[in-house]
Short mmCIF file of C-alpha atoms and ligand atoms in Angstrom, two decimals:
data_model
loop_
_atom_site.label_atom_id
_atom_site.label_comp_id
_atom_site.label_asym_id
_atom_site.label_seq_id
_atom_site.Cartn_x
_atom_site.Cartn_y
_atom_site.Cartn_z
CA MET E 1 12.33 113.77 36.13
CA PRO E 2 14.71 116.46 37.37
CA LEU E 3 15.34 116.64 41.10
CA PRO E 4 13.65 119.39 43.16
CA PRO E 5 15.87 122.47 43.73
CA ILE E 6 18.97 122.04 45.88
CA LEU E 7 20.22 124.92 48.03
CA ALA E 8 23.99 124.63 48.51
CA ILE E 9 26.13 126.39 51.12
CA GLU E 10 29.93 126.74 51.17
CA THR E 11 31.84 128.35 54.07
CA SER E 12 35.05 126.31 54.29
CA CYS E 13 37.51 129.21 54.24
CA ASP E 14 37.02 132.95 53.73
CA ASP E 15 34.26 133.10 51.10
CA THR E 16 30.62 132.92 52.14
CA ALA E 17 28.77 131.28 49.24
CA ALA E 18 25.35 129.92 48.35
CA ALA E 19 23.93 128.52 45.12
CA VAL E 20 20.77 126.90 43.79
CA TRP E 21 20.74 123.94 41.43
CA ALA E 22 17.35 123.43 39.74
CA ASP E 23 16.10 121.62 36.63
CA ASP E 24 19.51 120.00 36.11
CA ARG E 25 21.35 123.30 35.85
CA LEU E 26 22.83 126.10 37.90
CA ALA E 27 20.05 128.56 38.75
CA SER E 28 22.13 130.97 40.85
CA SER E 29 25.49 131.36 42.54
CA VAL E 30 26.39 134.10 45.00
CA VAL E 31 29.78 134.62 46.67
CA ALA E 32 30.38 137.20 49.38
CA GLY E 33 34.10 137.78 49.83
CA GLN E 34 35.53 138.85 53.18
CA ARG E 35 37.67 141.97 52.90
CA VAL E 36 38.57 141.81 56.60
CA HIS E 37 41.57 139.52 55.91
CA GLU E 38 43.33 141.92 53.51
CA ARG E 39 44.90 144.00 56.23
CA PHE E 40 46.34 140.88 57.90
CA GLY E 41 47.89 139.52 54.69
CA GLY E 42 46.15 136.16 55.14
CA VAL E 43 42.99 134.50 56.45
CA VAL E 44 42.40 135.00 60.17
CA PRO E 45 40.17 132.04 61.21
CA GLU E 46 38.38 133.90 64.00
CA HIS E 47 37.49 136.78 61.68
CA ALA E 48 36.40 134.32 58.97
CA SER E 49 33.89 132.59 61.28
CA ARG E 50 32.45 135.88 62.46
CA ALA E 51 32.15 137.20 58.91
CA HIS E 52 30.43 133.97 57.76
CA GLU E 53 27.95 134.32 60.59
CA ARG E 54 27.19 137.88 59.49
CA LEU E 55 27.04 137.16 55.74
CA ILE E 56 25.46 133.72 55.51
CA VAL E 57 21.76 134.63 55.71
CA PRO E 58 21.90 137.54 53.20
CA THR E 59 23.97 135.35 50.86
CA ILE E 60 21.44 132.50 50.99
CA ARG E 61 18.59 134.99 50.48
CA ALA E 62 20.34 136.44 47.43
CA ALA E 63 20.93 132.97 45.93
CA LEU E 64 17.27 131.99 46.41
CA ASP E 65 16.03 135.32 45.00
CA GLU E 66 18.31 135.15 41.98
CA ALA E 67 17.08 131.62 41.24
CA GLY E 68 13.43 132.63 41.77
CA VAL E 69 13.13 129.79 44.29
CA GLU E 70 11.51 130.00 47.73
CA MET E 71 12.71 128.05 50.73
CA GLY E 72 9.45 126.06 50.57
CA ASP E 73 10.41 124.78 47.08
CA VAL E 74 13.84 123.54 48.14
CA GLY E 75 14.08 119.74 48.08
CA ALA E 76 17.45 119.33 49.81
CA VAL E 77 20.11 121.43 51.51
CA ALA E 78 23.75 120.73 50.63
CA VAL E 79 26.74 121.93 52.60
CA THR E 80 30.52 121.63 52.70
CA VAL E 81 31.56 119.47 55.68
CA GLY E 82 35.36 119.66 55.09
CA PRO E 83 38.21 120.14 54.57
CA GLY E 84 38.59 123.70 55.82
CA LEU E 85 38.70 125.91 58.88
CA ALA E 86 36.68 124.39 61.73
CA GLY E 87 34.97 127.60 62.80
CA SER E 88 34.08 128.47 59.22
CA LEU E 89 32.72 125.00 58.42
CA LEU E 90 30.62 125.03 61.60
CA VAL E 91 28.76 128.18 60.54
CA GLY E 92 27.73 126.66 57.19
CA LEU E 93 26.83 123.28 58.63
CA SER E 94 24.81 124.74 61.51
CA VAL E 95 22.79 126.96 59.19
CA ALA E 96 22.29 124.07 56.73
CA LYS E 97 21.07 121.78 59.51
CA GLY E 98 18.63 124.41 60.73
CA LEU E 99 17.24 124.95 57.24
CA ALA E 100 16.96 121.22 56.51
CA LEU E 101 15.29 120.61 59.86
CA GLY E 102 12.88 123.51 59.41
CA ALA E 103 11.95 122.55 55.85
CA GLY E 104 11.87 118.83 56.61
CA VAL E 105 14.20 118.06 53.69
CA PRO E 106 17.36 115.94 53.44
CA LEU E 107 20.84 117.28 54.18
CA ILE E 108 23.67 116.45 51.78
CA GLY E 109 27.25 116.71 53.09
CA VAL E 110 29.85 117.56 50.44
CA ASN E 111 33.65 117.29 50.44
CA HIS E 112 35.07 120.67 49.33
CA LEU E 113 37.79 118.95 47.28
CA GLU E 114 35.24 116.80 45.50
CA GLY E 115 33.35 120.03 44.85
CA HIS E 116 36.39 121.48 43.07
CA VAL E 117 36.65 118.33 40.93
CA TYR E 118 32.94 118.58 40.09
CA SER E 119 33.32 122.25 39.11
CA VAL E 120 33.99 121.04 35.55
CA MET E 121 30.54 119.38 35.59
CA ILE E 122 28.65 122.66 36.14
CA GLU E 123 28.63 123.55 32.46
CA ALA E 124 29.24 121.82 29.13
CA PRO E 125 31.61 120.70 27.74
CA ARG E 126 32.02 118.16 30.57
CA PRO E 127 34.92 115.69 30.63
CA PRO E 128 34.17 112.02 29.95
CA LEU E 129 35.10 109.47 32.64
CA PRO E 130 37.84 108.56 33.34
CA PHE E 131 39.68 111.89 33.39
CA LEU E 132 42.82 113.23 35.02
CA CYS E 133 42.17 116.05 37.46
CA LEU E 134 44.72 118.61 38.57
CA THR E 135 43.43 120.36 41.70
CA VAL E 136 45.40 123.54 42.42
CA SER E 137 44.03 125.68 45.22
CA GLY E 138 45.18 127.64 48.24
CA GLY E 139 45.18 124.56 50.44
CA HIS E 140 45.76 121.68 48.02
CA THR E 141 47.75 120.65 44.99
CA LEU E 142 47.16 117.14 43.75
CA LEU E 143 46.70 115.07 40.65
CA THR E 144 44.03 112.38 40.63
CA LEU E 145 42.49 109.96 38.20
CA VAL E 146 38.71 110.27 38.38
CA GLU E 147 37.17 106.93 37.48
CA GLU E 148 33.68 105.53 36.90
CA GLY E 149 31.36 106.46 39.79
CA PHE E 150 33.57 109.45 40.60
CA ARG E 151 36.14 107.34 42.43
CA HIS E 152 39.39 109.27 42.87
CA ARG E 153 42.80 107.63 42.56
CA GLU E 154 45.66 109.85 43.67
CA LEU E 155 48.68 110.05 41.36
CA GLY E 156 50.68 112.64 43.28
CA ARG E 157 50.64 115.81 45.32
CA THR E 158 52.74 118.59 46.75
CA ARG E 159 54.93 117.67 49.69
CA ASP E 160 54.72 121.08 51.31
CA ASP E 161 53.04 124.31 50.18
CA ALA E 162 50.05 124.25 47.84
CA ALA E 163 50.43 126.07 44.51
CA GLY E 164 48.04 128.86 45.58
CA GLU E 165 49.89 129.22 48.86
CA ALA E 166 53.14 129.71 46.90
CA PHE E 167 51.46 132.38 44.75
CA ASP E 168 50.23 134.15 47.88
CA LYS E 169 53.59 133.96 49.70
CA VAL E 170 55.60 135.25 46.74
CA ALA E 171 53.03 137.99 46.21
CA LYS E 172 53.43 139.01 49.85
CA LEU E 173 57.23 139.17 49.42
CA LEU E 174 56.60 141.50 46.47
CA GLY E 175 54.38 143.71 48.60
CA LEU E 176 51.14 142.71 46.87
CA PRO E 177 47.80 142.42 48.73
CA TYR E 178 46.20 139.14 49.85
CA PRO E 179 45.21 136.92 48.10
CA GLY E 180 48.18 137.48 45.82
CA GLY E 181 47.48 134.90 43.09
CA PRO E 182 45.32 137.16 40.89
CA HIS E 183 47.82 140.05 41.27
CA VAL E 184 50.76 137.85 40.21
CA ASP E 185 48.65 136.60 37.28
CA ARG E 186 47.97 140.17 36.13
CA LEU E 187 51.58 141.37 36.57
CA ALA E 188 53.08 138.27 34.93
CA ALA E 189 51.38 139.11 31.64
CA ASP E 190 53.74 142.12 31.20
CA GLY E 191 56.86 140.73 32.87
CA ASP E 192 60.06 139.12 31.62
CA ALA E 193 59.73 135.43 32.57
CA GLY E 194 63.48 134.96 32.10
CA PHE E 195 64.43 137.63 34.65
CA LEU E 196 64.99 135.27 37.61
CA ASP E 197 66.25 131.71 37.46
CA LEU E 198 64.13 129.87 40.04
CA PRO E 199 64.25 126.18 41.05
CA SER E 200 61.62 123.90 39.52
CA PRO E 201 59.02 122.60 41.98
CA ARG E 202 59.16 119.17 40.28
CA LEU E 203 60.65 116.36 42.32
CA GLY E 204 60.12 113.20 40.33
CA PRO E 205 60.40 110.99 38.43
CA LYS E 206 62.20 113.14 35.88
CA GLY E 207 62.66 116.04 38.24
CA ARG E 208 65.55 116.54 40.60
CA ARG E 209 64.67 113.88 43.20
CA GLY E 210 61.71 111.93 44.49
CA ASP E 211 60.03 108.86 43.11
CA ALA E 212 56.32 109.32 42.54
CA LEU E 213 54.81 110.69 39.38
CA PHE E 214 53.78 114.28 40.02
CA ASP E 215 55.73 114.85 43.22
CA LEU E 216 56.03 118.59 43.81
CA SER E 217 57.55 120.95 46.35
CA PHE E 218 56.76 124.66 46.25
CA SER E 219 58.61 125.79 49.35
CA GLY E 220 62.03 126.09 47.66
CA ILE E 221 60.87 128.57 45.07
CA LYS E 222 59.49 130.94 47.69
CA THR E 223 62.76 130.66 49.63
CA ALA E 224 64.70 131.44 46.45
CA VAL E 225 62.69 134.64 45.97
CA ARG E 226 63.27 135.53 49.62
CA TYR E 227 67.06 135.08 49.26
CA TRP E 228 67.09 137.12 46.08
CA LEU E 229 65.34 139.93 47.92
CA ALA E 230 67.68 139.70 50.93
CA ASP E 231 70.74 139.91 48.66
CA LEU E 232 69.52 143.20 47.21
CA GLY E 233 70.30 144.97 50.48
CA ALA E 234 69.73 148.72 50.28
CA GLU E 235 68.57 148.41 46.65
CA ARG E 236 65.69 146.17 47.67
CA GLU E 237 62.79 148.59 47.51
CA ALA E 238 63.81 150.24 44.25
CA THR E 239 64.56 146.91 42.55
CA VAL E 240 61.24 145.38 43.61
CA GLU E 241 59.45 148.49 42.38
CA GLN E 242 61.19 148.20 39.02
CA HIS E 243 61.04 144.41 38.56
CA ARG E 244 57.86 143.31 40.32
CA ALA E 245 56.27 142.14 37.06
CA ASP E 246 59.48 140.35 36.00
CA VAL E 247 59.65 138.39 39.28
CA ALA E 248 55.94 137.56 39.02
CA ALA E 249 56.44 136.32 35.45
CA SER E 250 59.55 134.29 36.39
CA PHE E 251 57.76 132.69 39.32
CA GLN E 252 54.59 131.95 37.37
CA ARG E 253 56.58 130.42 34.52
CA VAL E 254 58.31 127.75 36.67
CA VAL E 255 55.11 126.94 38.55
CA VAL E 256 53.09 126.61 35.35
CA GLU E 257 55.83 124.59 33.64
CA SER E 258 56.02 122.15 36.55
CA LEU E 259 52.26 121.60 36.56
CA VAL E 260 52.02 121.20 32.80
CA GLU E 261 55.00 118.82 32.63
CA GLY E 262 53.54 116.67 35.42
CA VAL E 263 50.20 116.46 33.64
CA ARG E 264 51.89 115.60 30.33
CA GLU E 265 53.69 112.68 31.91
CA ALA E 266 50.51 111.49 33.63
CA VAL E 267 48.70 111.53 30.28
CA ASP E 268 51.58 109.58 28.79
CA GLN E 269 51.59 106.97 31.55
CA THR E 270 47.85 106.48 31.95
CA GLY E 271 46.77 106.95 28.34
CA VAL E 272 43.85 109.06 29.66
CA ARG E 273 43.33 111.94 27.23
CA ALA E 274 40.90 114.16 29.17
CA VAL E 275 42.38 116.55 31.74
CA ALA E 276 40.49 118.81 34.14
CA VAL E 277 42.22 121.69 35.92
CA VAL E 278 40.31 122.98 38.96
CA GLY E 279 40.75 125.06 42.14
CA GLY E 280 41.62 128.73 42.61
CA VAL E 281 44.89 128.59 40.67
CA SER E 282 43.06 127.16 37.63
CA ALA E 283 41.79 130.74 37.15
CA ASN E 284 45.39 131.67 36.26
CA ARG E 285 45.61 132.82 32.65
CA GLY E 286 49.16 131.60 32.18
CA LEU E 287 48.25 128.13 33.43
CA ARG E 288 45.12 127.96 31.27
CA ALA E 289 47.01 128.99 28.16
CA ALA E 290 49.95 126.62 28.76
CA MET E 291 47.64 123.69 29.54
CA ALA E 292 45.60 124.32 26.38
CA GLU E 293 48.78 124.51 24.33
CA ALA E 294 50.11 121.25 25.80
CA GLY E 295 46.78 119.56 25.10
CA GLU E 296 46.87 120.70 21.53
CA SER E 297 50.41 119.52 20.89
CA ASP E 298 50.12 116.22 22.84
CA GLY E 299 46.57 115.37 21.80
CA PHE E 300 44.61 115.58 25.05
CA GLU E 301 41.51 117.61 25.82
CA VAL E 302 41.59 120.21 28.61
CA PHE E 303 38.55 121.10 30.72
CA VAL E 304 38.55 124.14 33.00
CA PRO E 305 35.63 125.66 34.91
CA ASP E 306 34.46 129.21 34.33
CA PRO E 307 36.99 131.34 36.33
CA ALA E 308 34.20 132.22 38.78
CA HIS E 309 33.93 128.48 39.53
CA SER E 310 37.72 127.99 39.83
CA VAL E 311 37.87 129.94 43.08
CA ASP E 312 35.69 128.92 46.00
CA ASN E 313 31.97 128.98 45.26
CA ALA E 314 28.79 127.07 46.13
CA ALA E 315 27.85 126.15 42.54
CA MET E 316 30.41 123.34 42.71
CA ILE E 317 28.90 122.13 45.98
CA ALA E 318 25.44 122.20 44.39
CA VAL E 319 26.42 120.15 41.33
CA THR E 320 28.25 117.60 43.53
CA ALA E 321 25.20 117.36 45.77
CA ALA E 322 22.93 116.75 42.77
CA ALA E 323 25.05 113.73 41.80
CA LYS E 324 25.16 112.45 45.37
CA TRP E 325 21.42 112.87 45.87
CA ALA E 326 20.64 111.12 42.59
CA ALA E 327 22.77 108.22 43.87
CA GLY E 328 20.87 108.21 47.18
CA HIS E 329 23.62 109.66 49.37
CA THR E 330 22.24 112.00 52.00
CA ALA E 331 23.59 112.77 55.49
CA GLY E 332 21.88 112.51 58.87
CA LEU E 333 21.30 115.69 60.88
CA ASP E 334 23.96 114.37 63.26
CA VAL E 335 26.73 114.69 60.66
CA GLY E 336 29.78 116.66 61.84
CA ILE E 337 32.49 118.70 60.18
CA ASP E 338 35.87 117.19 59.26
CA PRO E 339 38.50 119.98 58.87
CA SER E 340 41.07 117.55 57.42
CA LEU E 341 38.75 115.51 55.18
CA ALA E 342 40.63 113.95 52.23
CA LEU E 343 39.35 113.38 48.71
O1 KG4 Y 1 40.13 127.22 45.52
P1 KG4 Y 1 40.38 128.47 46.26
O2 KG4 Y 1 39.46 129.64 46.04
O3 KG4 Y 1 40.40 128.22 47.80
C1 KG4 Y 1 40.91 127.04 48.37
O4 KG4 Y 1 40.21 126.02 48.39
O5 KG4 Y 1 42.10 127.12 48.76
O6 KG4 Y 1 41.88 128.91 45.93
C2 KG4 Y 1 42.42 130.09 46.43
C3 KG4 Y 1 43.82 130.24 45.89
C4 KG4 Y 1 44.56 131.43 46.50
O7 KG4 Y 1 45.84 130.98 46.88
C5 KG4 Y 1 44.63 132.42 45.34
O8 KG4 Y 1 45.75 133.27 45.39
C6 KG4 Y 1 44.68 131.49 44.16
O9 KG4 Y 1 43.80 130.45 44.48
N1 KG4 Y 1 44.27 132.16 42.91
C7 KG4 Y 1 45.10 132.36 41.86
C8 KG4 Y 1 44.34 133.06 40.89
N2 KG4 Y 1 43.08 133.27 41.38
C9 KG4 Y 1 43.06 132.70 42.62
N3 KG4 Y 1 46.37 132.02 41.67
C10 KG4 Y 1 46.95 132.37 40.50
N4 KG4 Y 1 46.30 133.05 39.53
C11 KG4 Y 1 45.01 133.41 39.68
N5 KG4 Y 1 44.37 134.08 38.71
ZN1 ZN Y 2 38.70 125.65 47.46
#
């Protein structure tokens, strides 16, 4: 018997999202973006909390309407409890608690990172267990082995900036709006990827230094772009105007290469031939294409979510909650947020 409908809420950063999971499938998914951060060039936590507070009820209403589900039919309320911005998480959790209390249904707390991993379980084809999972988002960049029972074994991570953060910082240096990742993606398609010689983010074991498999550092590449810009002096503005796409393509190439190479070696070492790529940066067309190509030549299968489920959304929280509920894991109404929750 399928579970009763689950209403899922996600407010960990700057997207207010709600989704309904019913009859073992996604019934609706609504994301309200927050334009307020654009003029600051990054997420302003205080503005994010206020915007969530304003958007959360209409977003939940829209998700229920789209699914054709009424609050009285909802069997459980799921919500992201971390990691993320404290003020943002508190809005989602408080609303979820109120709804669960009012409806007399269980509350299911979900880890946002686990949600990203589960985003490849929203639709078929789904990866078989065990699979390797590359999570590349604005806050995280890590490679894990997802084993039976959805246990996560970490194989490596970035030592400093996350991949998405690097995209956003380089985009900002190029005068592109926030979040810059999608703009770099679009520009890179028409740029000369050999224009700038940038340092590889790979540290080890075959990279420049470091010891762990899939050790990465993205801060150097952003610094290299900054130095290149500084050296242009008076020519800076004109050169950026002329070569914005070339810099975007050069940057995207080394980032994508480092991620693909790391995954290739992990496949080699573990013998696991199913690879999921999730998180905001998995929407990147260059990364998707390069990963698919590597899978084809090395003989591993690549699983990516629909681009709408790469970036933050509540569908991934809903599908995670369905698995947790089926396994009997619900939270008490006294559960709290954990802004630095790990996978
Ligand atoms: O997963 P996500 O929506 O939020 C976090 O959990 O962090 O990821 C957001 C990040 C941002 O840094 C954004 O610039 C990046 O994902 N991103 C992209 C693309 N779409 C979103 N980066 C590169 N190419 C894209 N198409
Ligand atoms: Zn995310």
